[in-house]
Short mmCIF file of C-alpha atoms in Angstrom, two decimals:
data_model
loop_
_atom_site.label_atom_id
_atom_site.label_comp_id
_atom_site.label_asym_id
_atom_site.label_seq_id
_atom_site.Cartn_x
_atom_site.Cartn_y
_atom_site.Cartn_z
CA UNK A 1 173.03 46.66 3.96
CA UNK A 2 175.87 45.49 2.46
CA UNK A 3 177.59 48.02 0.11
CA UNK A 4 177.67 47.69 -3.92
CA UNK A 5 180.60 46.10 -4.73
CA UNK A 6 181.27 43.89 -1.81
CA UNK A 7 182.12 40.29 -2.69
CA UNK A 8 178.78 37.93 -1.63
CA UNK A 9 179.45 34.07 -0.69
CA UNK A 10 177.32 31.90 -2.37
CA UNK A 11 175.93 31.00 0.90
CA UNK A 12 175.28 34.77 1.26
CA UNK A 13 173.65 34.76 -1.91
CA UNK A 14 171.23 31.48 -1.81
CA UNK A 15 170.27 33.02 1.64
CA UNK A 16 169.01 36.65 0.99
CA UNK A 17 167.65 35.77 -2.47
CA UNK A 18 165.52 33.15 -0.44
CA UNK A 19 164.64 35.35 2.30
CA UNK A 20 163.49 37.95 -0.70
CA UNK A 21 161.58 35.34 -2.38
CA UNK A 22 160.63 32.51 -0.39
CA UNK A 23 162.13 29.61 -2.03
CA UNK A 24 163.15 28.02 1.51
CA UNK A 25 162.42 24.41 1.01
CA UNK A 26 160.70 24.46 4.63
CA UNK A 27 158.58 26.42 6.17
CA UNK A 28 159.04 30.10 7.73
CA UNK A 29 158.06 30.36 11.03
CA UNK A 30 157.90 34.16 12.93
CA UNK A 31 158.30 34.02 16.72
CA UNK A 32 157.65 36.98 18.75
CA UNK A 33 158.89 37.48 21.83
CA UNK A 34 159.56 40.17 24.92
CA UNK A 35 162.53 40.92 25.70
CA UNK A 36 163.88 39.31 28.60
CA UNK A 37 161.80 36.23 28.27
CA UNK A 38 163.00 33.19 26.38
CA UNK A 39 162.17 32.07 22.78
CA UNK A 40 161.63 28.64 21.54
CA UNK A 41 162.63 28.16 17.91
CA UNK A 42 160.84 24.86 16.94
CA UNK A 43 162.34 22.52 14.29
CA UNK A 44 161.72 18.77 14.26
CA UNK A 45 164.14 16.41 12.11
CA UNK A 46 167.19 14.27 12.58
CA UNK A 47 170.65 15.28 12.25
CA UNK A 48 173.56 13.06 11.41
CA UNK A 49 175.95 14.91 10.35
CA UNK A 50 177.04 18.88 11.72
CA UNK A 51 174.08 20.17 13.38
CA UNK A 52 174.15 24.44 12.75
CA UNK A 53 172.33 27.11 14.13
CA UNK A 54 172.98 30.30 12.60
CA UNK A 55 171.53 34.40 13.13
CA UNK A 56 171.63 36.34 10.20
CA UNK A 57 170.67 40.15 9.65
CA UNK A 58 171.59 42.45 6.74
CA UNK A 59 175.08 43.25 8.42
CA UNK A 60 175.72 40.03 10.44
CA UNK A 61 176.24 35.98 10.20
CA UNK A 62 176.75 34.66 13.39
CA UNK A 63 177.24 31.12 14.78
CA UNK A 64 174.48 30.26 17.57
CA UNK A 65 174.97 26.41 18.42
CA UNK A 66 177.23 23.97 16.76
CA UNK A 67 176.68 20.35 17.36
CA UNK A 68 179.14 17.52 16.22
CA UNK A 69 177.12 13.93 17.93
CA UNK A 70 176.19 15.46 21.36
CA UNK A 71 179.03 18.22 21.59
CA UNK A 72 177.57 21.58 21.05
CA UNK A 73 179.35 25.04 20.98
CA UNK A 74 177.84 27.65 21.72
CA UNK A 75 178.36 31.08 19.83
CA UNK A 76 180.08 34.37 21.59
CA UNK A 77 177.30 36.38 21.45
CA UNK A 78 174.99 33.46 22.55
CA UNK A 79 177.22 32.15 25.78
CA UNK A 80 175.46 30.66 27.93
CA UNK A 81 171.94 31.43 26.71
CA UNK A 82 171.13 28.60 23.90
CA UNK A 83 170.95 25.11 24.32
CA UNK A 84 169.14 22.04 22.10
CA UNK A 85 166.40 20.95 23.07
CA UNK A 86 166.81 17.03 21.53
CA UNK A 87 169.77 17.75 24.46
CA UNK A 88 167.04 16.70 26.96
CA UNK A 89 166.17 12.99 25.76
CA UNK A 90 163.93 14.49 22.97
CA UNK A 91 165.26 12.41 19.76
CA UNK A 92 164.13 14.14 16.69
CA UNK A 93 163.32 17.44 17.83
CA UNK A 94 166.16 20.16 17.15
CA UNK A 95 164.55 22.78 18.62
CA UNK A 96 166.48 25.83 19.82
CA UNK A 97 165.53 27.70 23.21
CA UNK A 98 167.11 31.03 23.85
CA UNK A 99 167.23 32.68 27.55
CA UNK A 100 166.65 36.23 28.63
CA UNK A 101 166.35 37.40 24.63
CA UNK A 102 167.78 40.62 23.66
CA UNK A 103 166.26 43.33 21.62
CA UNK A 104 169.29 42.82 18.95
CA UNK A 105 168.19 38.99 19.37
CA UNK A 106 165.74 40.15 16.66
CA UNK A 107 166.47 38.52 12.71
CA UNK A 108 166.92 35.30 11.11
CA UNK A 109 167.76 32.07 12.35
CA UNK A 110 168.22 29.21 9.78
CA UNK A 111 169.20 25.55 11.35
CA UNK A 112 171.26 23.05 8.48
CA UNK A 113 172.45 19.03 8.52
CA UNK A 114 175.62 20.04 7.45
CA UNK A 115 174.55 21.66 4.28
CA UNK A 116 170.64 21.42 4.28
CA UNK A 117 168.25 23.54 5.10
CA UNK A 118 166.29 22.10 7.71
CA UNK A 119 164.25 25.06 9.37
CA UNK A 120 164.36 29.05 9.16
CA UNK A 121 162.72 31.51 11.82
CA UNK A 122 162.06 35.14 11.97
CA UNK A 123 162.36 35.93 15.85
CA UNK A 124 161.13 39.38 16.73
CA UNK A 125 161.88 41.15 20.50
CA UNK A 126 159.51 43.61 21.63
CA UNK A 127 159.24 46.06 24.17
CA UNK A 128 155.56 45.98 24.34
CA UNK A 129 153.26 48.75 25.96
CA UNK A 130 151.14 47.25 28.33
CA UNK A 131 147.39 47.63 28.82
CA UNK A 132 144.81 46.63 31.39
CA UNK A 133 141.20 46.29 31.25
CA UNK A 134 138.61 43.80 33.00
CA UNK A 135 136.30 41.40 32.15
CA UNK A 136 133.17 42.97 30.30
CA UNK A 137 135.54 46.24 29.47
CA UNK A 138 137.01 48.11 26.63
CA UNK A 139 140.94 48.34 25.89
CA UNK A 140 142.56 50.18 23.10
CA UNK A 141 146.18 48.85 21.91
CA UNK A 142 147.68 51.11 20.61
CA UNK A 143 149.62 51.50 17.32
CA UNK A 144 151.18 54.52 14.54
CA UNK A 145 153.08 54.27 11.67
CA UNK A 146 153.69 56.72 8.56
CA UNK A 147 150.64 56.40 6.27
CA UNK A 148 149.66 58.37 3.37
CA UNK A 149 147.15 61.50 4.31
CA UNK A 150 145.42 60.98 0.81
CA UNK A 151 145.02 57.27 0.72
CA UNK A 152 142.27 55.77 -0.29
CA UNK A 153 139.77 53.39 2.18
CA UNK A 154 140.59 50.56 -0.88
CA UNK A 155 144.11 50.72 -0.65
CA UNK A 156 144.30 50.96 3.16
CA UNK A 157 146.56 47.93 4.87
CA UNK A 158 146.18 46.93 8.41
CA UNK A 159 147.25 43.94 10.42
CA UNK A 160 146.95 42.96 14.00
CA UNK A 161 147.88 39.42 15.44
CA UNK A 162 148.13 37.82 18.30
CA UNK A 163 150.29 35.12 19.01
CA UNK A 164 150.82 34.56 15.53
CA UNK A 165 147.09 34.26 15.03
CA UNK A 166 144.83 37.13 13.07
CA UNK A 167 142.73 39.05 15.48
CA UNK A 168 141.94 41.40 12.26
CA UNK A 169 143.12 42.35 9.14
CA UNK A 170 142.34 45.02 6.74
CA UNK A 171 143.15 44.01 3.66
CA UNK A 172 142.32 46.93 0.41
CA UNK A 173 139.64 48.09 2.66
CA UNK A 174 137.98 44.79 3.22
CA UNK A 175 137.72 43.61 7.11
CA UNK A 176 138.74 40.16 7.94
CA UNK A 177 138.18 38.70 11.98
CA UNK A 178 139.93 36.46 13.19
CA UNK A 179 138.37 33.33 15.54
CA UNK A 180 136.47 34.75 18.62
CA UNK A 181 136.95 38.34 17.66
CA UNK A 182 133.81 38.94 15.00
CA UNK A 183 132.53 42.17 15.93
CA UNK A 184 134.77 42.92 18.68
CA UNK A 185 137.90 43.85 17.56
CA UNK A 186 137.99 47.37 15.51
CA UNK A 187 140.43 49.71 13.55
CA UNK A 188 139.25 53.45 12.08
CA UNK A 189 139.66 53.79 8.69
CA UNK A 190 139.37 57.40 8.98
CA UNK A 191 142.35 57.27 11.64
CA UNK A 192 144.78 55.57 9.58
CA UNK A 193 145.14 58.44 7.03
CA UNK A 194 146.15 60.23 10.92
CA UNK A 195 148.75 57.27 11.40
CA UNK A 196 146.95 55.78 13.52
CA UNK A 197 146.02 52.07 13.80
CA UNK A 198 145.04 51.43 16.93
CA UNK A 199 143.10 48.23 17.65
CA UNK A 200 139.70 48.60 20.26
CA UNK A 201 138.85 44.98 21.69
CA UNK A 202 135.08 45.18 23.27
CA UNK A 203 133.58 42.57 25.81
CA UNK A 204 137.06 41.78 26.67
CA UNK A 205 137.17 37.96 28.44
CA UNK A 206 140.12 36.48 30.43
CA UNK A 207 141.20 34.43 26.58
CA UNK A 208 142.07 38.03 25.17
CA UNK A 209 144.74 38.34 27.27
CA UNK A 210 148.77 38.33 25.71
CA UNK A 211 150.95 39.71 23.22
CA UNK A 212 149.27 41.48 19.93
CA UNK A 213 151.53 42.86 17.00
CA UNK A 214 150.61 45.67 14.73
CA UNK A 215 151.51 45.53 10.89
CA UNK A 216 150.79 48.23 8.26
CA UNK A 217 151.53 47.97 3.98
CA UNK A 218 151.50 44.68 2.37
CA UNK A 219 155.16 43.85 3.43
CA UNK A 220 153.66 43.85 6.69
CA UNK A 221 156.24 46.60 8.86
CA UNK A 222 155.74 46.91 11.77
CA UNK A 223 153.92 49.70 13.27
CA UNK A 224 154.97 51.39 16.95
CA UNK A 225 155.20 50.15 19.49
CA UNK A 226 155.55 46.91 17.55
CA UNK A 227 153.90 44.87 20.23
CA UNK A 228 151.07 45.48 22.94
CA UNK A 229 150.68 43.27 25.83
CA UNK A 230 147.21 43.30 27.11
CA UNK A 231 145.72 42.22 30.07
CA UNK A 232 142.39 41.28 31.46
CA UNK A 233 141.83 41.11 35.07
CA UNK A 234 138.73 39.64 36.81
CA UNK A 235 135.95 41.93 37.53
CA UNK A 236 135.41 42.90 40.82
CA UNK A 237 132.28 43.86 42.45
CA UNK A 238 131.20 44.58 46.21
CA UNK A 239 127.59 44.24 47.06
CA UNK A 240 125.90 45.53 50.64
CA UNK A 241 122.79 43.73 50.42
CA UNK A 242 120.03 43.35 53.24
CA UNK A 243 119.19 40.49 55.32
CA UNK A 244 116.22 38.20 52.89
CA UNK A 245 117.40 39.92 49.36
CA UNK A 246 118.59 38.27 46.22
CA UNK A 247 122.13 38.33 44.70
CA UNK A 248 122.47 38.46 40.47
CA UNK A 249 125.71 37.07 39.48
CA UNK A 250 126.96 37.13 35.96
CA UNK A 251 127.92 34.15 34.43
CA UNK A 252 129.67 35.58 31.35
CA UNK A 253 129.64 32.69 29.22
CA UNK A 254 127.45 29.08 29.40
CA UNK A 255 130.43 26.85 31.14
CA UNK A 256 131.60 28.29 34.34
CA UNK A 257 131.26 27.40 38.35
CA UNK A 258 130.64 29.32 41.32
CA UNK A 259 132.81 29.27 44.86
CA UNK A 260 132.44 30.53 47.96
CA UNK A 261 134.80 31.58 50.82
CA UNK A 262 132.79 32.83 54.20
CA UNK A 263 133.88 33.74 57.28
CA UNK A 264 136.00 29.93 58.28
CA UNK A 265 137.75 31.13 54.62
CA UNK A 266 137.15 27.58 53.37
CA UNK A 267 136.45 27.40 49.63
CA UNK A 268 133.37 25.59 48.83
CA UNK A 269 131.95 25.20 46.24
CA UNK A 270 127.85 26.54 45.03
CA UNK A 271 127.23 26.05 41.34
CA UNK A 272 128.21 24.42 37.96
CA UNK A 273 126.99 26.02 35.25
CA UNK A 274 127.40 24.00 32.03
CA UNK A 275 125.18 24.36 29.07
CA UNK A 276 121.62 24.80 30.27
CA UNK A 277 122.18 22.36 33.23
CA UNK A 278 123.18 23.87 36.34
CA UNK A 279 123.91 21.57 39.69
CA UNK A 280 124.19 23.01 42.87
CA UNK A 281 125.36 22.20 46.23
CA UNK A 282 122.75 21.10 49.12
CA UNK A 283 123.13 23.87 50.81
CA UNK A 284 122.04 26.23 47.30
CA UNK A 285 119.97 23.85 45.27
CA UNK A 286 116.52 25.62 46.26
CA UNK A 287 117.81 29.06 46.38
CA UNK A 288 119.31 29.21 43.20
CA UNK A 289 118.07 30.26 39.68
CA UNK A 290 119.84 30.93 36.12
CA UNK A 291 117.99 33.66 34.05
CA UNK A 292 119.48 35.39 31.11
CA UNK A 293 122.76 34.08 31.91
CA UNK A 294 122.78 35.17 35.81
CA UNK A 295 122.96 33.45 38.65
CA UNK A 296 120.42 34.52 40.99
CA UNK A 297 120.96 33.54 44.96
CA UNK A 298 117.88 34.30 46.84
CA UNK A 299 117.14 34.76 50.29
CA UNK A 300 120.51 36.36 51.78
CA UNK A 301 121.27 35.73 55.28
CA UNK A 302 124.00 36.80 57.59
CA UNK A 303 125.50 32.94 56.57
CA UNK A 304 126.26 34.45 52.83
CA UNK A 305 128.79 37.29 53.78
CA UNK A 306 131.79 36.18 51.91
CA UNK A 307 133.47 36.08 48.66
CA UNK A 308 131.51 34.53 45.71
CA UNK A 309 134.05 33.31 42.58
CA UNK A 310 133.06 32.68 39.04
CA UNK A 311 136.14 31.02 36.90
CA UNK A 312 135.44 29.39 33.45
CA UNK A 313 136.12 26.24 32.32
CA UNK A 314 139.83 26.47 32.34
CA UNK A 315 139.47 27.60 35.79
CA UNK A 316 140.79 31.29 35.02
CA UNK A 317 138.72 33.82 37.39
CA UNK A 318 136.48 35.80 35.66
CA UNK A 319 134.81 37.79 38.75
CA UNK A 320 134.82 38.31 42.02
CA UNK A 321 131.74 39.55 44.17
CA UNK A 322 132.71 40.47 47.82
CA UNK A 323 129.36 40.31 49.92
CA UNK A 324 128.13 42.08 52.83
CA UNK A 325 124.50 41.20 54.49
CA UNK A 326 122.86 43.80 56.64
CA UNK A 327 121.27 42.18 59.73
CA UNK A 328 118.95 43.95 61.62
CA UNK A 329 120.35 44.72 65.44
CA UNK A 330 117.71 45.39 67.94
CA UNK A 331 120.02 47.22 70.77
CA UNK A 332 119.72 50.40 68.35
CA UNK A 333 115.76 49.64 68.68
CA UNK A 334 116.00 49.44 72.38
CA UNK A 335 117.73 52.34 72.72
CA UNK A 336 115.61 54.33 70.77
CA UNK A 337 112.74 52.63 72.72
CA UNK A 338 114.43 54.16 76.04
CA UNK A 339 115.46 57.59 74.74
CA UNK A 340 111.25 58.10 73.30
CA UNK A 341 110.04 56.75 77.07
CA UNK A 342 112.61 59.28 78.50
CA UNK A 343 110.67 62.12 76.66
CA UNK A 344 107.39 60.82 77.41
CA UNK A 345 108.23 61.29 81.24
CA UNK A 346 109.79 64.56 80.95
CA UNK A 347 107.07 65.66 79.24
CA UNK A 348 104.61 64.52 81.39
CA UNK A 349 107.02 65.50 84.69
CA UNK A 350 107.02 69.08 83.18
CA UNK A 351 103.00 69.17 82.37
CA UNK A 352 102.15 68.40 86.39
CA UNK A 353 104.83 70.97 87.06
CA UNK A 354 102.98 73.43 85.29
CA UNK A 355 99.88 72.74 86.51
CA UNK A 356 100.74 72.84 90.28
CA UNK A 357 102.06 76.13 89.38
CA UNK A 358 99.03 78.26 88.09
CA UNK A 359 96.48 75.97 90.93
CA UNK A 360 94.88 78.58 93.31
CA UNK A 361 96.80 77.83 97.33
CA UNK A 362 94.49 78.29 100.09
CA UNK A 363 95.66 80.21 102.71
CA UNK A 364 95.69 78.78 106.26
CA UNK A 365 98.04 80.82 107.92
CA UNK A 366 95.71 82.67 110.08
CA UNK A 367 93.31 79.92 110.81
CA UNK A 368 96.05 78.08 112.41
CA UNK A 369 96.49 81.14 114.94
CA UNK A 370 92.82 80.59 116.83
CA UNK A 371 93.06 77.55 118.85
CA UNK A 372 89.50 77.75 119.97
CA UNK A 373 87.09 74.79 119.22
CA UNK A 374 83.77 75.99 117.80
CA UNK A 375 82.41 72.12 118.14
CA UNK A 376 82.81 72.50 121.72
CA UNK A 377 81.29 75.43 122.37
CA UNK A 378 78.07 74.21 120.59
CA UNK A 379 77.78 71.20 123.25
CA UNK A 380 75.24 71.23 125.71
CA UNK A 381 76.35 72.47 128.91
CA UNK A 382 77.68 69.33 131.89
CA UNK A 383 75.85 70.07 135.20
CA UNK A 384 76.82 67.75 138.14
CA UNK A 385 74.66 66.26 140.65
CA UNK A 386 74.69 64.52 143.67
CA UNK A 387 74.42 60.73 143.78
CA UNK A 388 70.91 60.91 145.36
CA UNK A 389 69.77 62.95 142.81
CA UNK A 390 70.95 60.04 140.12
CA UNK A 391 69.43 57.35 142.28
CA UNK A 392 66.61 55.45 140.08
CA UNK A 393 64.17 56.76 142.42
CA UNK A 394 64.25 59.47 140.67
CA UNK A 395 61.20 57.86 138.15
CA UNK A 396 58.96 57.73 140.78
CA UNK A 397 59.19 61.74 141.50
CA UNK A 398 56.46 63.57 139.76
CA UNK A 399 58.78 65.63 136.77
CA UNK A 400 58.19 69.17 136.11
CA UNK A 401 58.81 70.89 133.23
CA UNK A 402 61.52 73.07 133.55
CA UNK A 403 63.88 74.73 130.79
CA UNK A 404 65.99 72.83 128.53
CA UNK A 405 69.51 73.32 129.16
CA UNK A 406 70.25 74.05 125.85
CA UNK A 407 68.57 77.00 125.37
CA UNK A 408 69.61 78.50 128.38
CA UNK A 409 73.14 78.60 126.58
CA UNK A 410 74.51 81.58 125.33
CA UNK A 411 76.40 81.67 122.08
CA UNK A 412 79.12 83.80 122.27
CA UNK A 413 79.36 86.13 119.30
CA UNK A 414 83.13 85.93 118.16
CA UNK A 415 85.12 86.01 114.67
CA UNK A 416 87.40 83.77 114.96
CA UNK A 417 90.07 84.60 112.13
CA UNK A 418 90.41 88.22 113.68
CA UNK A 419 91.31 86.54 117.38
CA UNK A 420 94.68 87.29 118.19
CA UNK A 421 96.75 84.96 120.94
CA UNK A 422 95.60 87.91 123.41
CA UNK A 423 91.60 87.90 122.27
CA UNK A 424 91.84 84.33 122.57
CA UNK A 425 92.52 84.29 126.20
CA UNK A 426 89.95 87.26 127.00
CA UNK A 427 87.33 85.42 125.24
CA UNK A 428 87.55 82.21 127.11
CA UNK A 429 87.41 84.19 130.13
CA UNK A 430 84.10 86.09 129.03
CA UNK A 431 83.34 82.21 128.76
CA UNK A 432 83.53 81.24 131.83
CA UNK A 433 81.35 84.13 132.80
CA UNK A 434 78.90 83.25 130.18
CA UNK A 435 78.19 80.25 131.92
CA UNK A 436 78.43 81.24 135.31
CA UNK A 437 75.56 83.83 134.90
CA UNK A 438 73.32 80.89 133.09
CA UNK A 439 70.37 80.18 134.92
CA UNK A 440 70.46 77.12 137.69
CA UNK A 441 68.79 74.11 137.27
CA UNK A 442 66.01 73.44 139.75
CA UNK A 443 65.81 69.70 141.21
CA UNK A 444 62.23 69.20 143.32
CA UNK A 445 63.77 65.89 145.88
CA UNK A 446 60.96 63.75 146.06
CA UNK A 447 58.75 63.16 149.49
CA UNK A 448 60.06 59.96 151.47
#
């Protein structure tokens, strides 16, 4: 502030007592920006004469640009970082950009035709706080300033913009929304008497992205930080679905269209959505159905792994759904088929195992030590005779009975399993005797 006493210049004067009541004969324009980023201070007229852009603040009155035809100067403190637009082939625009604004950037800027008011700004440079959210989400901005712990819900002032537009305003306790933010924007009475009025946007979309300013009191100060810069990403989502089922995806609003990037990573595209007409590619046309504002793909197949875009209508993303399709792979069936045929055998290998185990073994050790032939003994005894005595003559003889040889034949009483290799050869002997002490066979020759 200037002190009591000091001398004003009428310029001075006609300046600050307009700035304190508003008797600019144009309009006041406020222009927020971030520091570092460049401001655009629009004025449209024509200039004659001395074209003047000046910055003013309660200690300072600076020269910005000076034009004389198409000269311009620029001020010291502005080197190199103004210029005129109308500079660029634009007659009748006097606009002022400034590069790379500074915080102390921040304050008045009035542009004259020599000595008329043509155009006044209020720029404002903010550090803002930055917040992020996602489509569908929730994101505070924050904002405190000093309020009064006993003031009344009537008397309570709160403003929030963004860029230069009302998102909401509390105004002696009555809420006010600005477009597209009825019922989701929200301040807390109750936390303002804290010093707190900090703004909570709901069902955040891609549109509620940028700069918003916080003002408290009718005078509208600024509350800290002074400026929050919010952003909205898309939403992401990653689905594993399995091979045949059905995909939802959210449209968000009525006017949006679908993309798709498989495994070539070709962008093609699947839906428009606009109003309650929806066209489709050929390849989606009868698998696709909207219901309740989602897009439902049916019948997945191993084709549909990919990335699946929604964007609205100004072609900002709004989601992203990253798919994955289980297919069914039969080597892990075969394998299993192998491993349960593998038990199957070793169970049945180990079940005849067992068996031949507890099976009773005959023992035939000691019938393999007699090596006499009981079938031969029990043949009838082989008695030789003479050719005459075979001669067919013999069926004229008259026959007489005699004894069969058979039962002349003694059976030789013997166990067999108790024969040793000694016994064996004894016994054939007795054998031989046996059959030499058999009665003889008598043959009658018949008469010539």
């Amino acid at each position: 502030m200037r002190p009591f006493g000091t001398t004003w210049s009428t310029s001075e004067f006609w300046f600050w007592f307009s700035v304190m009541f508003g008797t600019f004969p144009s309009t006041l324009f406020h222009v927020a920006v971030q520091v570092k980023d460049t401001a655009v201070l629009t004025c449209s007229g024509t200039c004659n004469g001395i074209l003047t852009w000046t910055f003013k603040t309660e200690n300072e009155d600076l020269d910005v640009l000076k034009c004389v035809q198409e000269t311009c100067t620029e001020g010291d403190s502005f080197k190199d970082r103004v210029n005129l637009v109308h500079a660029r082939n634009q007659p009748g625009n006097l606009s002022l950009t400034i590069d790379s604004v500074l915080y102390n950037d921040e304050g008045w800027y009035v542009v004259r035709c020599d000595s008329v008011f043509l155009c006044r700004f209020r720029l404002e440079a903010f550090v803002p706080t930055t917040i992020n959210t996602t489509v569908r989400g929730k994101a505070k901005l924050p904002c405190y300033a000093r309020t009064e712990k006993q003031i009344s819900d009537e008397t309570v002032n709160i403003l929030w913009k963004k860029d230069d537009q009302v998102v909401l305003q509390v105004l002696n306790g009555i809420i006010k929304y600005g477009p597209r933010f009825t019922d989701r924007a929200s301040v807390s009475l109750k936390d303002y008497k804290d010093g707190e009025l900090s703004l909570t946007i709901h069902n955040a979309s891609r549109s509620d992205a940028g700069l918003y300013q916080c003002y408290h009191k009718p005078s509208e100060e600024h509350g800290h930080p002074g400026a929050v810069t919010l952003h909205v990403a898309a939403l992401e989502i990653s689905w594993t679905k399995k091979f045949g089922e059905n995909l939802p995806l959210d449209l968000f609003s009525s006017d949006v269209t679908i993309s798709f990037i498989g495994s070539d990573e070709s962008e093609k595209q699947v839906c428009t959505v606009m109003g309650n007409s929806t066209k489709c590619s050929s390849d989606y046309i009868n698998r696709v159905s909207v219901i309740n504002n989602t897009l439902v793909l049916s019948g997945l197949t191993s084709a549909d792994k990919g990335i699946f875009t929604v964007k609205d209508k100004i072609g900002e993303v709004i989601a992203v759904h990253t798919v994955i399709v289980e297919v069914a792979d039969y080597r892990y069936f075969h394998v299993c088929l192998l491993v349960v045929a593998c038990l199957i055998l070793s169970c049945i290998g180990l079940f005849l195992y067992k068996f031949h185990q507890t099976s009773p073994v005959i023992d035939d050790h000691n019938l393999g030590e007699s090596t006499v032939n009981m079938d031969d003994l029990r043949q009838p005894a082989y008695i030789r005779v003479s050719e005459q005595e075979t001669s067919p003559q013999v069926s004229q003889c008259e026959v007489r009975p005699h004894t069969p040889v058979e039962e002349t034949l003694i059976e030789p009483e013997m166990s067999i399993k108790n024969l040793n290799n000694t016994e064996e050869e004894d016994s054939i002997g007795q054998i031989d005797t046996g059959m030499s002490d058999l009665p003889k066979l008598s043959v009658t020759e018949c008469p010539d």
